[in-house]
C-alpha positions as YAML, in Angstrom:
chain: A
units: angstrom
residues:
- id: 1
  name: UNK
  ca: [99.44, 98.84, 99.77]
- id: 2
  name: UNK
  ca: [99.77, 96.27, 96.99]
- id: 3
  name: UNK
  ca: [97.08, 94.54, 94.96]
- id: 4
  name: UNK
  ca: [96.88, 91.08, 93.42]
- id: 5
  name: UNK
  ca: [94.29, 90.58, 90.72]
- id: 6
  name: UNK
  ca: [92.99, 87.06, 90.17]
- id: 7
  name: UNK
  ca: [91.14, 87.18, 86.86]
- id: 8
  name: UNK
  ca: [89.46, 83.80, 87.05]
- id: 9
  name: UNK
  ca: [86.25, 82.59, 88.71]
- id: 10
  name: UNK
  ca: [86.74, 82.08, 92.44]
- id: 11
  name: UNK
  ca: [84.57, 79.23, 93.72]
- id: 12
  name: UNK
  ca: [83.17, 79.71, 97.22]
- id: 13
  name: UNK
  ca: [82.55, 77.02, 99.80]
- id: 14
  name: UNK
  ca: [78.81, 77.74, 99.82]
- id: 15
  name: UNK
  ca: [78.45, 76.85, 96.12]
- id: 16
  name: UNK
  ca: [78.45, 80.34, 94.58]
- id: 17
  name: UNK
  ca: [81.40, 82.01, 92.91]
- id: 18
  name: UNK
  ca: [82.91, 85.41, 92.26]
- id: 19
  name: UNK
  ca: [83.86, 86.22, 88.62]
- id: 20
  name: UNK
  ca: [87.24, 87.52, 89.81]
- id: 21
  name: UNK
  ca: [88.84, 88.79, 93.00]
- id: 22
  name: UNK
  ca: [91.29, 91.47, 94.05]
- id: 23
  name: UNK
  ca: [93.43, 91.01, 97.16]
- id: 24
  name: UNK
  ca: [94.91, 94.02, 98.94]
- id: 25
  name: UNK
  ca: [98.00, 93.41, 101.04]
- id: 26
  name: UNK
  ca: [100.95, 95.03, 102.81]
- id: 27
  name: UNK
  ca: [104.49, 93.71, 103.21]
- id: 28
  name: UNK
  ca: [107.22, 94.87, 105.57]
- id: 29
  name: UNK
  ca: [110.90, 93.89, 105.62]
- id: 30
  name: UNK
  ca: [112.85, 91.82, 103.13]
- id: 31
  name: UNK
  ca: [112.61, 88.19, 102.14]
- id: 32
  name: UNK
  ca: [115.90, 86.44, 102.89]
- id: 33
  name: UNK
  ca: [117.85, 84.39, 100.36]
- id: 34
  name: UNK
  ca: [116.25, 81.03, 101.23]
- id: 35
  name: UNK
  ca: [112.78, 82.53, 101.87]
- id: 36
  name: UNK
  ca: [112.73, 81.19, 105.41]
- id: 37
  name: UNK
  ca: [111.77, 84.34, 107.32]
- id: 38
  name: UNK
  ca: [108.12, 84.76, 106.34]
- id: 39
  name: UNK
  ca: [105.69, 85.90, 109.05]
- id: 40
  name: UNK
  ca: [102.13, 86.02, 107.75]
- id: 41
  name: UNK
  ca: [99.65, 87.83, 109.98]
- id: 42
  name: UNK
  ca: [95.91, 87.27, 109.59]
- id: 43
  name: UNK
  ca: [93.81, 90.20, 110.75]
- id: 44
  name: UNK
  ca: [90.57, 90.31, 112.74]
- id: 45
  name: UNK
  ca: [87.05, 91.45, 111.87]
- id: 46
  name: UNK
  ca: [87.28, 95.16, 111.00]
- id: 47
  name: UNK
  ca: [91.06, 95.51, 110.76]
- id: 48
  name: UNK
  ca: [93.02, 95.88, 107.52]
- id: 49
  name: UNK
  ca: [96.28, 94.74, 105.97]
- id: 50
  name: UNK
  ca: [98.36, 97.57, 107.49]
- id: 51
  name: UNK
  ca: [99.48, 95.57, 110.49]
- id: 52
  name: UNK
  ca: [101.96, 98.23, 111.59]
- id: 53
  name: UNK
  ca: [98.97, 100.48, 112.22]
- id: 54
  name: UNK
  ca: [96.77, 98.23, 114.35]
- id: 55
  name: UNK
  ca: [99.27, 95.81, 115.96]
- id: 56
  name: UNK
  ca: [102.24, 98.05, 116.68]
- id: 57
  name: UNK
  ca: [102.68, 96.50, 120.10]
- id: 58
  name: UNK
  ca: [104.06, 93.36, 118.43]
- id: 59
  name: UNK
  ca: [105.02, 94.43, 114.91]
- id: 60
  name: UNK
  ca: [107.67, 97.04, 114.12]
- id: 61
  name: UNK
  ca: [111.23, 98.08, 114.82]
- id: 62
  name: UNK
  ca: [112.58, 96.38, 117.97]
- id: 63
  name: UNK
  ca: [109.29, 94.54, 118.44]
- id: 64
  name: UNK
  ca: [108.80, 90.75, 118.46]
- id: 65
  name: UNK
  ca: [108.00, 90.77, 114.75]
- id: 66
  name: UNK
  ca: [110.73, 93.11, 113.57]
- id: 67
  name: UNK
  ca: [110.84, 93.88, 109.81]
- id: 68
  name: UNK
  ca: [114.64, 93.89, 110.01]
- id: 69
  name: UNK
  ca: [114.47, 90.15, 110.79]
- id: 70
  name: UNK
  ca: [111.28, 88.98, 109.16]
- id: 71
  name: UNK
  ca: [109.41, 89.39, 105.90]
- id: 72
  name: UNK
  ca: [105.98, 90.29, 107.25]
- id: 73
  name: UNK
  ca: [102.84, 90.11, 105.17]
- id: 74
  name: UNK
  ca: [99.20, 90.78, 105.94]
- id: 75
  name: UNK
  ca: [96.36, 90.49, 103.41]
- id: 76
  name: UNK
  ca: [92.94, 92.08, 103.69]
- id: 77
  name: UNK
  ca: [90.25, 89.41, 104.00]
- id: 78
  name: UNK
  ca: [87.62, 88.55, 101.42]
- id: 79
  name: UNK
  ca: [84.39, 90.43, 102.10]
- id: 80
  name: UNK
  ca: [86.05, 93.42, 103.75]
- id: 81
  name: UNK
  ca: [85.97, 97.03, 102.53]
- id: 82
  name: UNK
  ca: [89.72, 97.73, 102.67]
- id: 83
  name: UNK
  ca: [90.78, 96.79, 99.16]
- id: 84
  name: UNK
  ca: [90.02, 93.08, 98.82]
- id: 85
  name: UNK
  ca: [86.87, 92.11, 96.94]
- id: 86
  name: UNK
  ca: [83.78, 92.70, 99.06]
- id: 87
  name: UNK
  ca: [80.25, 94.14, 98.96]
- id: 88
  name: UNK
  ca: [81.45, 97.59, 97.85]
- id: 89
  name: UNK
  ca: [83.44, 96.15, 94.92]
- id: 90
  name: UNK
  ca: [82.19, 96.42, 91.36]
- id: 91
  name: UNK
  ca: [80.62, 93.22, 90.10]
- id: 92
  name: UNK
  ca: [82.18, 92.83, 86.61]
- id: 93
  name: UNK
  ca: [79.03, 91.10, 85.40]
- id: 94
  name: UNK
  ca: [76.75, 94.07, 86.23]
- id: 95
  name: UNK
  ca: [79.27, 96.94, 86.41]
- id: 96
  name: UNK
  ca: [77.62, 97.95, 89.70]
- id: 97
  name: UNK
  ca: [78.67, 97.41, 93.32]
- id: 98
  name: UNK
  ca: [77.58, 94.11, 94.84]
- id: 99
  name: UNK
  ca: [76.08, 95.62, 98.01]
- id: 100
  name: UNK
  ca: [73.51, 93.14, 99.38]
- id: 101
  name: UNK
  ca: [74.02, 90.71, 96.47]
- id: 102
  name: UNK
  ca: [77.54, 89.83, 97.61]
- id: 103
  name: UNK
  ca: [77.62, 86.07, 98.19]
- id: 104
  name: UNK
  ca: [78.27, 84.39, 101.51]
- id: 105
  name: UNK
  ca: [81.92, 83.71, 102.24]
- id: 106
  name: UNK
  ca: [83.50, 81.54, 104.92]
- id: 107
  name: UNK
  ca: [86.78, 81.52, 106.79]
- id: 108
  name: UNK
  ca: [87.94, 78.79, 104.41]
- id: 109
  name: UNK
  ca: [87.20, 81.05, 101.45]
- id: 110
  name: UNK
  ca: [89.38, 83.74, 103.04]
- id: 111
  name: UNK
  ca: [92.21, 81.24, 103.46]
- id: 112
  name: UNK
  ca: [91.77, 80.04, 99.88]
- id: 113
  name: UNK
  ca: [92.32, 83.64, 98.74]
- id: 114
  name: UNK
  ca: [95.39, 83.94, 100.98]
- id: 115
  name: UNK
  ca: [96.82, 80.82, 99.36]
- id: 116
  name: UNK
  ca: [96.39, 82.32, 95.89]
- id: 117
  name: UNK
  ca: [98.38, 85.35, 97.05]
- id: 118
  name: UNK
  ca: [101.06, 83.17, 98.64]
- id: 119
  name: UNK
  ca: [101.50, 81.29, 95.36]
- id: 120
  name: UNK
  ca: [101.58, 84.55, 93.40]
- id: 121
  name: UNK
  ca: [104.38, 85.84, 95.67]
- id: 122
  name: UNK
  ca: [106.35, 82.61, 95.29]
- id: 123
  name: UNK
  ca: [106.44, 81.86, 99.02]
- id: 124
  name: UNK
  ca: [106.98, 78.15, 99.55]
- id: 125
  name: UNK
  ca: [107.03, 78.25, 103.36]
- id: 126
  name: UNK
  ca: [105.43, 80.36, 106.06]
- id: 127
  name: UNK
  ca: [107.71, 80.35, 109.06]
- id: 128
  name: UNK
  ca: [105.12, 81.77, 111.45]
- id: 129
  name: UNK
  ca: [101.42, 82.17, 110.79]
- id: 130
  name: UNK
  ca: [99.88, 84.50, 113.37]
- id: 131
  name: UNK
  ca: [96.46, 85.85, 114.25]
- id: 132
  name: UNK
  ca: [94.05, 86.72, 117.02]
- id: 133
  name: UNK
  ca: [90.27, 86.34, 117.15]
- id: 134
  name: UNK
  ca: [89.00, 86.04, 113.55]
- id: 135
  name: UNK
  ca: [92.66, 86.07, 112.48]
- id: 136
  name: UNK
  ca: [93.18, 82.97, 114.59]
- id: 137
  name: UNK
  ca: [90.28, 81.27, 112.79]
- id: 138
  name: UNK
  ca: [92.15, 81.84, 109.53]
- id: 139
  name: UNK
  ca: [95.44, 80.58, 110.98]
- id: 140
  name: UNK
  ca: [93.85, 77.32, 112.12]
- id: 141
  name: UNK
  ca: [92.11, 76.71, 108.81]
- id: 142
  name: UNK
  ca: [95.29, 77.45, 106.90]
- id: 143
  name: UNK
  ca: [97.27, 75.03, 109.07]
- id: 144
  name: UNK
  ca: [94.97, 72.26, 107.83]
- id: 145
  name: UNK
  ca: [94.76, 73.51, 104.25]
- id: 146
  name: UNK
  ca: [98.54, 73.59, 103.76]
- id: 147
  name: UNK
  ca: [100.29, 71.62, 106.51]
- id: 148
  name: UNK
  ca: [103.40, 71.29, 104.34]
- id: 149
  name: UNK
  ca: [103.68, 75.08, 103.96]
- id: 150
  name: UNK
  ca: [102.79, 76.43, 107.42]
- id: 151
  name: UNK
  ca: [105.51, 75.66, 109.95]
- id: 152
  name: UNK
  ca: [104.53, 77.38, 113.24]
- id: 153
  name: UNK
  ca: [101.34, 78.93, 114.63]
- id: 154
  name: UNK
  ca: [100.81, 81.90, 116.96]
- id: 155
  name: UNK
  ca: [97.21, 82.12, 118.19]
- id: 156
  name: UNK
  ca: [95.53, 84.64, 120.48]
- id: 157
  name: UNK
  ca: [91.99, 84.89, 121.85]
- id: 158
  name: UNK
  ca: [90.63, 82.39, 119.35]
- id: 159
  name: UNK
  ca: [88.99, 78.99, 119.09]
- id: 160
  name: UNK
  ca: [88.56, 75.80, 117.05]
- id: 161
  name: UNK
  ca: [84.95, 76.67, 116.25]
- id: 162
  name: UNK
  ca: [82.79, 79.73, 116.71]
- id: 163
  name: UNK
  ca: [80.82, 79.36, 119.93]
- id: 164
  name: UNK
  ca: [77.06, 79.49, 120.33]
- id: 165
  name: UNK
  ca: [77.67, 82.65, 122.35]
- id: 166
  name: UNK
  ca: [79.59, 84.24, 119.47]
- id: 167
  name: UNK
  ca: [76.97, 83.26, 116.89]
- id: 168
  name: UNK
  ca: [74.28, 84.68, 119.16]
- id: 169
  name: UNK
  ca: [76.10, 88.01, 119.41]
- id: 170
  name: UNK
  ca: [76.58, 88.20, 115.65]
- id: 171
  name: UNK
  ca: [72.94, 87.32, 115.03]
- id: 172
  name: UNK
  ca: [71.89, 90.16, 117.34]
- id: 173
  name: UNK
  ca: [74.21, 92.55, 115.51]
- id: 174
  name: UNK
  ca: [72.72, 91.57, 112.17]
- id: 175
  name: UNK
  ca: [69.22, 92.13, 113.57]
- id: 176
  name: UNK
  ca: [70.39, 95.65, 114.38]
- id: 177
  name: UNK
  ca: [71.52, 96.10, 110.77]
- id: 178
  name: UNK
  ca: [68.17, 94.82, 109.50]
- id: 179
  name: UNK
  ca: [66.30, 97.23, 111.78]
- id: 180
  name: UNK
  ca: [67.88, 100.19, 110.01]
- id: 181
  name: UNK
  ca: [65.32, 101.53, 107.54]
- id: 182
  name: UNK
  ca: [68.00, 101.96, 104.86]
- id: 183
  name: UNK
  ca: [69.20, 98.36, 105.04]
- id: 184
  name: UNK
  ca: [69.15, 96.72, 101.62]
- id: 185
  name: UNK
  ca: [69.40, 99.94, 99.65]
- id: 186
  name: UNK
  ca: [72.05, 100.05, 96.88]
- id: 187
  name: UNK
  ca: [74.18, 102.60, 98.71]
- id: 188
  name: UNK
  ca: [77.50, 102.56, 100.55]
- id: 189
  name: UNK
  ca: [75.80, 104.26, 103.54]
- id: 190
  name: UNK
  ca: [72.90, 101.80, 103.78]
- id: 191
  name: UNK
  ca: [72.64, 100.39, 107.28]
- id: 192
  name: UNK
  ca: [74.92, 102.98, 108.91]
- id: 193
  name: UNK
  ca: [72.67, 103.48, 111.95]
- id: 194
  name: UNK
  ca: [72.39, 99.73, 112.38]
- id: 195
  name: UNK
  ca: [76.16, 99.43, 112.09]
- id: 196
  name: UNK
  ca: [76.58, 102.00, 114.86]
- id: 197
  name: UNK
  ca: [74.31, 99.99, 117.14]
- id: 198
  name: UNK
  ca: [76.02, 96.72, 116.21]
- id: 199
  name: UNK
  ca: [79.42, 98.22, 117.06]
- id: 200
  name: UNK
  ca: [78.14, 99.41, 120.43]
- id: 201
  name: UNK
  ca: [77.06, 95.87, 121.27]
- id: 202
  name: UNK
  ca: [80.37, 94.57, 119.96]
- id: 203
  name: UNK
  ca: [82.33, 96.92, 122.23]
- id: 204
  name: UNK
  ca: [80.58, 95.44, 125.26]
- id: 205
  name: UNK
  ca: [81.90, 92.01, 124.25]
- id: 206
  name: UNK
  ca: [85.37, 93.19, 123.22]
- id: 207
  name: UNK
  ca: [85.83, 94.80, 126.64]
- id: 208
  name: UNK
  ca: [84.02, 93.73, 129.83]
- id: 209
  name: UNK
  ca: [82.45, 94.82, 133.11]
- id: 210
  name: UNK
  ca: [85.75, 95.62, 134.83]
- id: 211
  name: UNK
  ca: [87.25, 97.93, 132.22]
- id: 212
  name: UNK
  ca: [83.98, 99.82, 131.65]
- id: 213
  name: UNK
  ca: [83.48, 100.27, 135.38]
- id: 214
  name: UNK
  ca: [87.09, 101.43, 135.70]
- id: 215
  name: UNK
  ca: [87.11, 103.91, 132.81]
- id: 216
  name: UNK
  ca: [83.49, 104.92, 132.15]
- id: 217
  name: UNK
  ca: [81.82, 105.26, 135.55]
- id: 218
  name: UNK
  ca: [80.33, 108.71, 136.18]
- id: 219
  name: UNK
  ca: [81.58, 110.39, 139.35]
- id: 220
  name: UNK
  ca: [78.38, 112.45, 139.75]
- id: 221
  name: UNK
  ca: [75.64, 110.45, 141.55]
- id: 222
  name: UNK
  ca: [73.07, 113.19, 140.76]
- id: 223
  name: UNK
  ca: [73.28, 112.62, 137.02]
- id: 224
  name: UNK
  ca: [70.06, 111.66, 135.19]
- id: 225
  name: UNK
  ca: [71.27, 111.48, 131.59]
- id: 226
  name: UNK
  ca: [74.25, 111.75, 129.25]
- id: 227
  name: UNK
  ca: [76.25, 109.08, 131.04]
- id: 228
  name: UNK
  ca: [79.93, 108.67, 130.26]
- id: 229
  name: UNK
  ca: [79.55, 105.10, 129.03]
- id: 230
  name: UNK
  ca: [76.76, 106.18, 126.67]
- id: 231
  name: UNK
  ca: [79.02, 108.80, 125.15]
- id: 232
  name: UNK
  ca: [81.79, 106.24, 124.85]
- id: 233
  name: UNK
  ca: [79.62, 103.74, 122.97]
- id: 234
  name: UNK
  ca: [78.22, 106.44, 120.70]
- id: 235
  name: UNK
  ca: [81.76, 107.56, 119.93]
- id: 236
  name: UNK
  ca: [82.93, 104.04, 119.15]
- id: 237
  name: UNK
  ca: [79.91, 103.45, 116.91]
- id: 238
  name: UNK
  ca: [80.50, 106.68, 114.99]
- id: 239
  name: UNK
  ca: [84.18, 105.80, 114.54]
- id: 240
  name: UNK
  ca: [83.35, 102.48, 112.93]
- id: 241
  name: UNK
  ca: [80.67, 103.96, 110.67]
- id: 242
  name: UNK
  ca: [83.23, 106.50, 109.43]
- id: 243
  name: UNK
  ca: [85.70, 103.78, 108.40]
- id: 244
  name: UNK
  ca: [83.72, 100.62, 107.68]
- id: 245
  name: UNK
  ca: [80.66, 99.38, 105.82]
- id: 246
  name: UNK
  ca: [77.48, 97.70, 107.02]
- id: 247
  name: UNK
  ca: [77.35, 95.19, 104.16]
- id: 248
  name: UNK
  ca: [80.91, 94.11, 104.91]
- id: 249
  name: UNK
  ca: [80.06, 93.81, 108.61]
- id: 250
  name: UNK
  ca: [77.13, 91.56, 107.72]
- id: 251
  name: UNK
  ca: [79.28, 89.44, 105.43]
- id: 252
  name: UNK
  ca: [82.16, 89.06, 107.87]
- id: 253
  name: UNK
  ca: [80.03, 88.20, 110.91]
- id: 254
  name: UNK
  ca: [78.39, 85.49, 108.80]
- id: 255
  name: UNK
  ca: [81.88, 84.21, 107.97]
- id: 256
  name: UNK
  ca: [82.76, 84.12, 111.67]
- id: 257
  name: UNK
  ca: [79.69, 82.02, 112.36]
- id: 258
  name: UNK
  ca: [80.84, 79.50, 109.74]
- id: 259
  name: UNK
  ca: [84.10, 78.72, 111.54]
- id: 260
  name: UNK
  ca: [84.29, 75.05, 112.53]
- id: 261
  name: UNK
  ca: [87.44, 73.00, 111.98]
- id: 262
  name: UNK
  ca: [85.42, 69.79, 112.11]
- id: 263
  name: UNK
  ca: [83.26, 70.61, 109.09]
- id: 264
  name: UNK
  ca: [84.02, 68.06, 106.38]
- id: 265
  name: UNK
  ca: [86.67, 66.47, 108.62]
- id: 266
  name: UNK
  ca: [84.52, 64.13, 110.69]
- id: 267
  name: UNK
  ca: [83.03, 66.76, 112.99]
- id: 268
  name: UNK
  ca: [84.88, 65.91, 116.19]
- id: 269
  name: UNK
  ca: [87.17, 68.81, 117.04]
- id: 270
  name: UNK
  ca: [89.45, 66.84, 119.35]
- id: 271
  name: UNK
  ca: [90.31, 64.33, 116.62]
- id: 272
  name: UNK
  ca: [90.88, 67.06, 114.05]
- id: 273
  name: UNK
  ca: [93.17, 69.11, 116.28]
- id: 274
  name: UNK
  ca: [95.27, 66.09, 117.19]
- id: 275
  name: UNK
  ca: [96.32, 65.81, 113.53]
- id: 276
  name: UNK
  ca: [98.04, 69.20, 113.62]
- id: 277
  name: UNK
  ca: [101.83, 69.01, 113.34]
- id: 278
  name: UNK
  ca: [102.84, 72.65, 113.80]
- id: 279
  name: UNK
  ca: [104.52, 73.98, 116.91]
- id: 280
  name: UNK
  ca: [102.02, 76.44, 118.41]
- id: 281
  name: UNK
  ca: [101.96, 79.25, 120.95]
- id: 282
  name: UNK
  ca: [98.50, 80.05, 122.32]
- id: 283
  name: UNK
  ca: [97.74, 83.21, 124.31]
- id: 284
  name: UNK
  ca: [94.56, 83.60, 126.34]
- id: 285
  name: UNK
  ca: [93.29, 86.81, 127.95]
- id: 286
  name: UNK
  ca: [92.03, 86.35, 131.51]
- id: 287
  name: UNK
  ca: [89.08, 88.74, 131.17]
- id: 288
  name: UNK
  ca: [87.96, 87.80, 127.64]
- id: 289
  name: UNK
  ca: [84.18, 87.23, 127.59]
- id: 290
  name: UNK
  ca: [83.84, 86.97, 123.80]
- id: 291
  name: UNK
  ca: [86.30, 84.10, 123.36]
- id: 292
  name: UNK
  ca: [87.03, 83.01, 126.95]
- id: 293
  name: UNK
  ca: [90.19, 81.20, 127.97]
- id: 294
  name: UNK
  ca: [88.40, 77.84, 128.08]
- id: 295
  name: UNK
  ca: [88.48, 78.00, 124.26]
- id: 296
  name: UNK
  ca: [92.26, 78.48, 124.17]
- id: 297
  name: UNK
  ca: [92.77, 75.81, 126.84]
- id: 298
  name: UNK
  ca: [90.80, 73.40, 124.66]
- id: 299
  name: UNK
  ca: [93.14, 74.16, 121.77]
- id: 300
  name: UNK
  ca: [96.21, 73.67, 123.97]
- id: 301
  name: UNK
  ca: [94.87, 70.39, 125.30]
- id: 302
  name: UNK
  ca: [94.36, 68.86, 121.87]
- id: 303
  name: UNK
  ca: [97.05, 70.43, 119.67]
- id: 304
  name: UNK
  ca: [100.01, 68.04, 120.04]
- id: 305
  name: UNK
  ca: [102.78, 70.67, 120.05]
- id: 306
  name: UNK
  ca: [101.15, 73.62, 121.83]
- id: 307
  name: UNK
  ca: [102.29, 75.92, 124.62]
- id: 308
  name: UNK
  ca: [99.61, 77.88, 126.46]
- id: 309
  name: UNK
  ca: [100.09, 81.21, 128.22]
- id: 310
  name: UNK
  ca: [97.40, 83.26, 129.92]
- id: 311
  name: UNK
  ca: [97.97, 86.95, 130.49]
- id: 312
  name: UNK
  ca: [96.12, 88.96, 133.12]
- id: 313
  name: UNK
  ca: [94.37, 91.95, 131.59]
- id: 314
  name: UNK
  ca: [91.31, 94.07, 132.23]
- id: 315
  name: UNK
  ca: [90.90, 94.78, 128.52]
- id: 316
  name: UNK
  ca: [89.00, 91.63, 127.65]
- id: 317
  name: UNK
  ca: [89.04, 90.36, 124.08]
- id: 318
  name: UNK
  ca: [90.78, 93.51, 122.84]
- id: 319
  name: UNK
  ca: [93.70, 92.62, 125.08]
- id: 320
  name: UNK
  ca: [95.26, 90.66, 122.22]
- id: 321
  name: UNK
  ca: [95.74, 93.99, 120.41]
- id: 322
  name: UNK
  ca: [96.30, 96.31, 123.38]
- id: 323
  name: UNK
  ca: [98.57, 94.28, 125.69]
- id: 324
  name: UNK
  ca: [101.71, 94.18, 123.56]
- id: 325
  name: UNK
  ca: [104.01, 94.64, 126.56]
- id: 326
  name: UNK
  ca: [102.51, 91.65, 128.37]
- id: 327
  name: UNK
  ca: [102.41, 89.42, 125.30]
- id: 328
  name: UNK
  ca: [105.88, 90.24, 123.93]
- id: 329
  name: UNK
  ca: [108.04, 88.42, 126.54]
- id: 330
  name: UNK
  ca: [106.15, 85.16, 125.98]
- id: 331
  name: UNK
  ca: [106.25, 85.57, 122.21]
- id: 332
  name: UNK
  ca: [109.96, 86.41, 122.21]
- id: 333
  name: UNK
  ca: [110.77, 83.34, 124.32]
- id: 334
  name: UNK
  ca: [108.77, 81.14, 121.98]
- id: 335
  name: UNK
  ca: [110.42, 82.63, 118.89]
- id: 336
  name: UNK
  ca: [113.83, 81.97, 120.46]
- id: 337
  name: UNK
  ca: [112.88, 78.35, 121.15]
- id: 338
  name: UNK
  ca: [111.85, 77.88, 117.51]
- id: 339
  name: UNK
  ca: [115.14, 79.34, 116.36]
- id: 340
  name: UNK
  ca: [117.13, 77.10, 118.71]
- id: 341
  name: UNK
  ca: [115.29, 73.99, 117.53]
- id: 342
  name: UNK
  ca: [116.01, 74.90, 113.92]
- id: 343
  name: UNK
  ca: [119.72, 75.37, 114.63]
- id: 344
  name: UNK
  ca: [119.90, 72.04, 116.47]
- id: 345
  name: UNK
  ca: [118.14, 70.27, 113.59]
- id: 346
  name: UNK
  ca: [120.56, 71.74, 111.08]
- id: 347
  name: UNK
  ca: [123.53, 70.73, 113.21]
- id: 348
  name: UNK
  ca: [122.26, 67.14, 113.39]
- id: 349
  name: UNK
  ca: [121.78, 67.05, 109.62]
...
């Protein structure tokens, strides 16, 4: 992991600022001579910058995003607890962790931090900007922030604006955090029980009826307690508590709620999307109930240079991470088409 330290005030969209920020990031592969092989991957809610760890179905040797061909970079998002400045970071003005005093951040603030890192690394072009779910939110915002830098977009299980459904889920999760008696305490473990409950609710939206019925149904009709699905949700909640932080979860779900491409751009999503110039591949997951395919179809309908593919999966929203084998053929074909267009353009010139 690498770190970039920005030792100047970082103004936030909501009007507050951070005295300084640190950005944690990973890179894989080598930058070519003309710096034209950059693949920047934006991660989702509780992921981190080690994209080889959580997206190894698409990133790695002999995968669609192969480090032998591409210079791959992923930066941890602002507000997280995996190295980039967030609620657990030390506030240089108080010399204590921010905890609940960490200011609100938005998707645009995350992208603004990414841009600082891009400039620090001297990357003038991003060949492919990729992300699913919250990562897709970042990709879309970045496409508007730097249209002259970002050349192609790869989007999965994402949308032009957070839905009322998504905001409702996040609000419910934050109510769970607030219901924890330790919430608000100046401690890295404050809100852990609430975080466990919030993750359990999240898992129900990341998966769906079909996959839970398939994998978690109890075979014993005489059972009165200790159901398999209950154990599964407890396990998933404990796993997140062991690796994440409740204050970061609060901060990041608030950031998700803020996502709306029309804010400050006239409000009408259709008109905003139609201004996008990048060639785009959009993947929808048939069983996704958190960000259903109607959201990706809306993007495909209004982005001028978009191709839409829907894959059949029982894994719901998490299919964008799990279904590498189903996604890869479509991604590889699209990458080949981009390469062919580039070669034709160079031949004409």
